[in-house]
mmCIF file of C-alpha atoms in Angstrom:
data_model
loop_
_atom_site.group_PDB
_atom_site.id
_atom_site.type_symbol
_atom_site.label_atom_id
_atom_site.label_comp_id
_atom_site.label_asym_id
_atom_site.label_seq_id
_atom_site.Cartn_x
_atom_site.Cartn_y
_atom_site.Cartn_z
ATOM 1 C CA UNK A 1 -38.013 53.611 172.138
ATOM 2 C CA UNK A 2 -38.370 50.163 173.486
ATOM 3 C CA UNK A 3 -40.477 49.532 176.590
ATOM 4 C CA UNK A 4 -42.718 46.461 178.669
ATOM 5 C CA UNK A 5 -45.672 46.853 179.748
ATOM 6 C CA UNK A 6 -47.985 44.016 181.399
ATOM 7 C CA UNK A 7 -50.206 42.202 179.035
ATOM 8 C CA UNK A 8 -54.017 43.490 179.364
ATOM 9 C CA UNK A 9 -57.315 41.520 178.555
ATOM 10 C CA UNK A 10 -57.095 43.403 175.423
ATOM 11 C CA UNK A 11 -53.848 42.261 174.396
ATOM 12 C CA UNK A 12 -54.800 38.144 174.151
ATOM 13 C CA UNK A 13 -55.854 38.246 171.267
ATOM 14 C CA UNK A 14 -52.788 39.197 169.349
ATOM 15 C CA UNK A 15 -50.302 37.050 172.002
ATOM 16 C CA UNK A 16 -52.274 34.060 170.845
ATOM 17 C CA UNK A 17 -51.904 35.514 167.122
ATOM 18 C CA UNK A 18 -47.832 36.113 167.444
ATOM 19 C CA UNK A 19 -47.783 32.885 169.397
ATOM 20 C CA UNK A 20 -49.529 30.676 166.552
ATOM 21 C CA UNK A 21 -47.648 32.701 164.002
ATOM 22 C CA UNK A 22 -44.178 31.141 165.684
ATOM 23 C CA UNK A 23 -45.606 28.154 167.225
ATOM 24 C CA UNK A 24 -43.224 25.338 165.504
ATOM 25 C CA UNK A 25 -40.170 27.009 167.542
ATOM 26 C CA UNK A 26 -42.711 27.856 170.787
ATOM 27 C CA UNK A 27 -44.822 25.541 173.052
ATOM 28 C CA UNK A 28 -48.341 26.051 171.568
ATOM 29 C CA UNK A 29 -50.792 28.500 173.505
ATOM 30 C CA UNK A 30 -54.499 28.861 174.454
ATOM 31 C CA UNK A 31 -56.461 31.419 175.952
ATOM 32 C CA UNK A 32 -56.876 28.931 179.121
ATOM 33 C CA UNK A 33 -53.102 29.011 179.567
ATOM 34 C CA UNK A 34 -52.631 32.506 178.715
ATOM 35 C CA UNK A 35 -54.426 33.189 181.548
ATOM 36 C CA UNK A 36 -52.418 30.153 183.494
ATOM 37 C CA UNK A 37 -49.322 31.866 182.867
ATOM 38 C CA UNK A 38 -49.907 35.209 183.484
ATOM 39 C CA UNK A 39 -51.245 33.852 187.217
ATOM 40 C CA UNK A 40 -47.725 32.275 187.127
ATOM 41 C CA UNK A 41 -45.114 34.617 185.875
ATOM 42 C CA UNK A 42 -44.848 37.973 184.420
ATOM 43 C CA UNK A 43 -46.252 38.591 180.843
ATOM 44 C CA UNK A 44 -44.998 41.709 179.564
ATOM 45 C CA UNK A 45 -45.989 43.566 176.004
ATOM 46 C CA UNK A 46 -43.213 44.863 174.095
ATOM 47 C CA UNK A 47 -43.837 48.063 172.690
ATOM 48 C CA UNK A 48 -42.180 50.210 170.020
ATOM 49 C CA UNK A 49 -43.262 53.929 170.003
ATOM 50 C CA UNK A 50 -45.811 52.607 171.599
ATOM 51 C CA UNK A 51 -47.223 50.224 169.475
ATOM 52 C CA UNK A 52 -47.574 46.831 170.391
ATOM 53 C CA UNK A 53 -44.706 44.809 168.647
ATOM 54 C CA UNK A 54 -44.467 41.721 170.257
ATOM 55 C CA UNK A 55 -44.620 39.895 174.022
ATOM 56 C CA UNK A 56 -42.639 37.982 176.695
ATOM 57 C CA UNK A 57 -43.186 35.746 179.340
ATOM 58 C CA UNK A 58 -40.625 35.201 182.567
ATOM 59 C CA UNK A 59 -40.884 33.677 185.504
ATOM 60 C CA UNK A 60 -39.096 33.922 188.769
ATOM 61 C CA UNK A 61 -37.352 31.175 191.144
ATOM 62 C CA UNK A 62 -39.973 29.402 193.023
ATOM 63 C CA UNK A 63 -43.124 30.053 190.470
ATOM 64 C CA UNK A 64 -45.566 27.497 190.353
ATOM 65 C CA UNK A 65 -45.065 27.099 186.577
ATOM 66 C CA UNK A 66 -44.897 23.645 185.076
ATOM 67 C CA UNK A 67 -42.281 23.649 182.778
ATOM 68 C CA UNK A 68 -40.027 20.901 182.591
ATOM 69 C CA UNK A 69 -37.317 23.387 181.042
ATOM 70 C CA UNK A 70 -37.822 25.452 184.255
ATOM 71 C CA UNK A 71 -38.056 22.995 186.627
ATOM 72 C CA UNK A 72 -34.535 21.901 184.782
ATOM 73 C CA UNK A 73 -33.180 25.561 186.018
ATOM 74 C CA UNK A 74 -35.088 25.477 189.413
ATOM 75 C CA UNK A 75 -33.083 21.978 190.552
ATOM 76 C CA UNK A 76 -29.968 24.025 189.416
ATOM 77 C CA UNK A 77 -30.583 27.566 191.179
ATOM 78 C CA UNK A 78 -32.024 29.284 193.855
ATOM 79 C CA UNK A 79 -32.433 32.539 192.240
ATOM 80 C CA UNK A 80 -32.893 33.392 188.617
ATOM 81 C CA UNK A 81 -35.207 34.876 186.567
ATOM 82 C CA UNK A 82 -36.217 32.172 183.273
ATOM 83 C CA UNK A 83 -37.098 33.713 180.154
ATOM 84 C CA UNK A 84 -39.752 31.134 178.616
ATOM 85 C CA UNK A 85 -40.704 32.683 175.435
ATOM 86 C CA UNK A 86 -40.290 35.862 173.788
ATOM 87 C CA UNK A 87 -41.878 36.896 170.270
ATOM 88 C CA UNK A 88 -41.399 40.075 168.201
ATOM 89 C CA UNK A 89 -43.419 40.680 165.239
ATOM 90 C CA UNK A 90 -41.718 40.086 161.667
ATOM 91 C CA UNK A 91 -42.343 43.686 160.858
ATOM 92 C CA UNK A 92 -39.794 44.694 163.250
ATOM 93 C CA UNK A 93 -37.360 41.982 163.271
ATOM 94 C CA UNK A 94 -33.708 42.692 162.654
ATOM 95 C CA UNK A 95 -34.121 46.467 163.673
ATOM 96 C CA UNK A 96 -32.344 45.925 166.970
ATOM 97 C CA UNK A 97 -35.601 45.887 169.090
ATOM 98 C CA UNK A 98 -35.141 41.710 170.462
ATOM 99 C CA UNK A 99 -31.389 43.180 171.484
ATOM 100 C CA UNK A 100 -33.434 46.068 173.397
ATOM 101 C CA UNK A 101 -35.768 43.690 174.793
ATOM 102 C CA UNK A 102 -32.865 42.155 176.315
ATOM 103 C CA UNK A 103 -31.317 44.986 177.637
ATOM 104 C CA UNK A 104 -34.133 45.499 179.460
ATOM 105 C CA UNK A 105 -35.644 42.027 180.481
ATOM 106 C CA UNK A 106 -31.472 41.405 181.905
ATOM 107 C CA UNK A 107 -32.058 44.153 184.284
ATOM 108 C CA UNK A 108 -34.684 42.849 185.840
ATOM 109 C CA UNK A 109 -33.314 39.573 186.058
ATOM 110 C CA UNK A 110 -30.300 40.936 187.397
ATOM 111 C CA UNK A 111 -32.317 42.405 190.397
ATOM 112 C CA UNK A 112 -33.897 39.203 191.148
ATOM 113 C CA UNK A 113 -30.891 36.642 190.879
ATOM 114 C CA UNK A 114 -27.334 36.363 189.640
ATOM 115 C CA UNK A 115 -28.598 34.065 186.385
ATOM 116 C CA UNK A 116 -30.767 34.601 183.330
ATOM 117 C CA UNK A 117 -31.643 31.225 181.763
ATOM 118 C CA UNK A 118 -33.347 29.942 178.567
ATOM 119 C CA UNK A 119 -33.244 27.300 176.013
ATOM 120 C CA UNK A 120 -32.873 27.434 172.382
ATOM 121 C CA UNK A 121 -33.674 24.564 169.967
ATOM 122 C CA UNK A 122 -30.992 22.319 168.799
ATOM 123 C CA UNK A 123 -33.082 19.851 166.814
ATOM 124 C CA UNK A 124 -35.181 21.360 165.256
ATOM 125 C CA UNK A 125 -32.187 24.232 164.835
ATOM 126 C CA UNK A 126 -32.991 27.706 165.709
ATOM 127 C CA UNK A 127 -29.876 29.012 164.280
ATOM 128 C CA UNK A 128 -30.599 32.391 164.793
ATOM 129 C CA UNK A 129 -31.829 32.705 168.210
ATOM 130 C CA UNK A 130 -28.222 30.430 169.198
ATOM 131 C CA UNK A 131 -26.739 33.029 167.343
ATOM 132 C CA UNK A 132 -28.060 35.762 168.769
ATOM 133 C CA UNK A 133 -27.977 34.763 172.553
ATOM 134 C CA UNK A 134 -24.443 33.651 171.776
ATOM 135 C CA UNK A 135 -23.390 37.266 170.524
ATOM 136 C CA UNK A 136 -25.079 38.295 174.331
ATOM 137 C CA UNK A 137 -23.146 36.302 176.315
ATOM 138 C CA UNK A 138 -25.693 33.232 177.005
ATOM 139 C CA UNK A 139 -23.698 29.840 177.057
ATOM 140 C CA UNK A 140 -24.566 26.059 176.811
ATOM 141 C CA UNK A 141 -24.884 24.800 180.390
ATOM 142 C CA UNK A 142 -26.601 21.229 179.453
ATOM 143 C CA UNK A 143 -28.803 19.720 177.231
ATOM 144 C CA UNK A 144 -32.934 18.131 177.330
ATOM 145 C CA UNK A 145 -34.886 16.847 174.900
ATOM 146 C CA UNK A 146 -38.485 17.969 175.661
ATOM 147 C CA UNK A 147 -41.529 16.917 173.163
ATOM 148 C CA UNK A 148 -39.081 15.551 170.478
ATOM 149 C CA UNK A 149 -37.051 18.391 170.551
ATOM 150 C CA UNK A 150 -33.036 18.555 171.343
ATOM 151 C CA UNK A 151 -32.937 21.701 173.486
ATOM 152 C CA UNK A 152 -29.440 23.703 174.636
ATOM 153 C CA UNK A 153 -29.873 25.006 178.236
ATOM 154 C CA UNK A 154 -28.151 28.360 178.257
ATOM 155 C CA UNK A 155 -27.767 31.061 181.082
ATOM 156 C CA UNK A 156 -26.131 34.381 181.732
ATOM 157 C CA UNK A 157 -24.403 35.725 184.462
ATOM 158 C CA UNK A 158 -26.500 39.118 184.842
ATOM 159 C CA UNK A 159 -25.635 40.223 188.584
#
């Protein structure tokens, strides 16, 4: 079973880890900004059977986060929830738990807002996360080039 749970002091370690591990497609992280964004939006651990497989970090309309990609989404809505960055563990990829992840994180965002939004790189391609939030319904709604990379703006109608 697939669940969230918020990320503890005893969980930085291995965000930072999963983060470095994936940081050409992610925007690197510290422990200084760990803690930054967990003050800012919600950092959640995903578990499977309860072991820690992975994390995610969202942020509601009117955080303080800095983001350009979210302030891109906050000049465009009023209410959404903005998924900045979600990692699961290459032991457990392509077993269906990012689709569960979804499930779940898209409920909350549907109790929060009408929209789910995100980006995906164009340049460098992440061909399989377009693929993937494609299959779920997430479509192109503009484009921004942020720290020499082409991004695709996508969002979801969720409620």
């Amino acid at each position: 079973m697939t669940t969230l749970r918020p990320i503890a002091p005893a969980d930085h370690a291995a965000v930072l880890a999963w983060n470095e591990a994936n940081v050409e497609l992610l925007a690197p992280l510290s422990a200084e900004r760990l803690i930054e964004l967990l003050d800012q939006g919600e950092g959640m651990i995903i578990e499977e059977d309860g072991t820690a497989v992975g994390f995610v970090f969202t942020f509601l309309a009117g955080s303080p986060y800095s983001s350009p990609n979210y302030a891109w989404f906050s000049a465009r809505h009023e209410a959404f929830l903005y998924l900045d960055r979600v990692v699961v563990d290459s032991s457990v990829r392509r077993t269906g738990v990012g689709g569960r992840v979804y499930d779940l994180i898209e409920q909350r965002a549907a109790e929060v807002g009408p929209v789910m939004c995100l980006e995906v790189n164009l340049d460098p391609p992440n061909e399989p996360s377009l693929a993937f939030h494609r299959s779920r319904g997430y479509v192109e709604v503009g484009q921004q080039v942020w720290s020499d990379h082409l991004l695709t703006m996508m969002e979801k109608q969720v409620g």
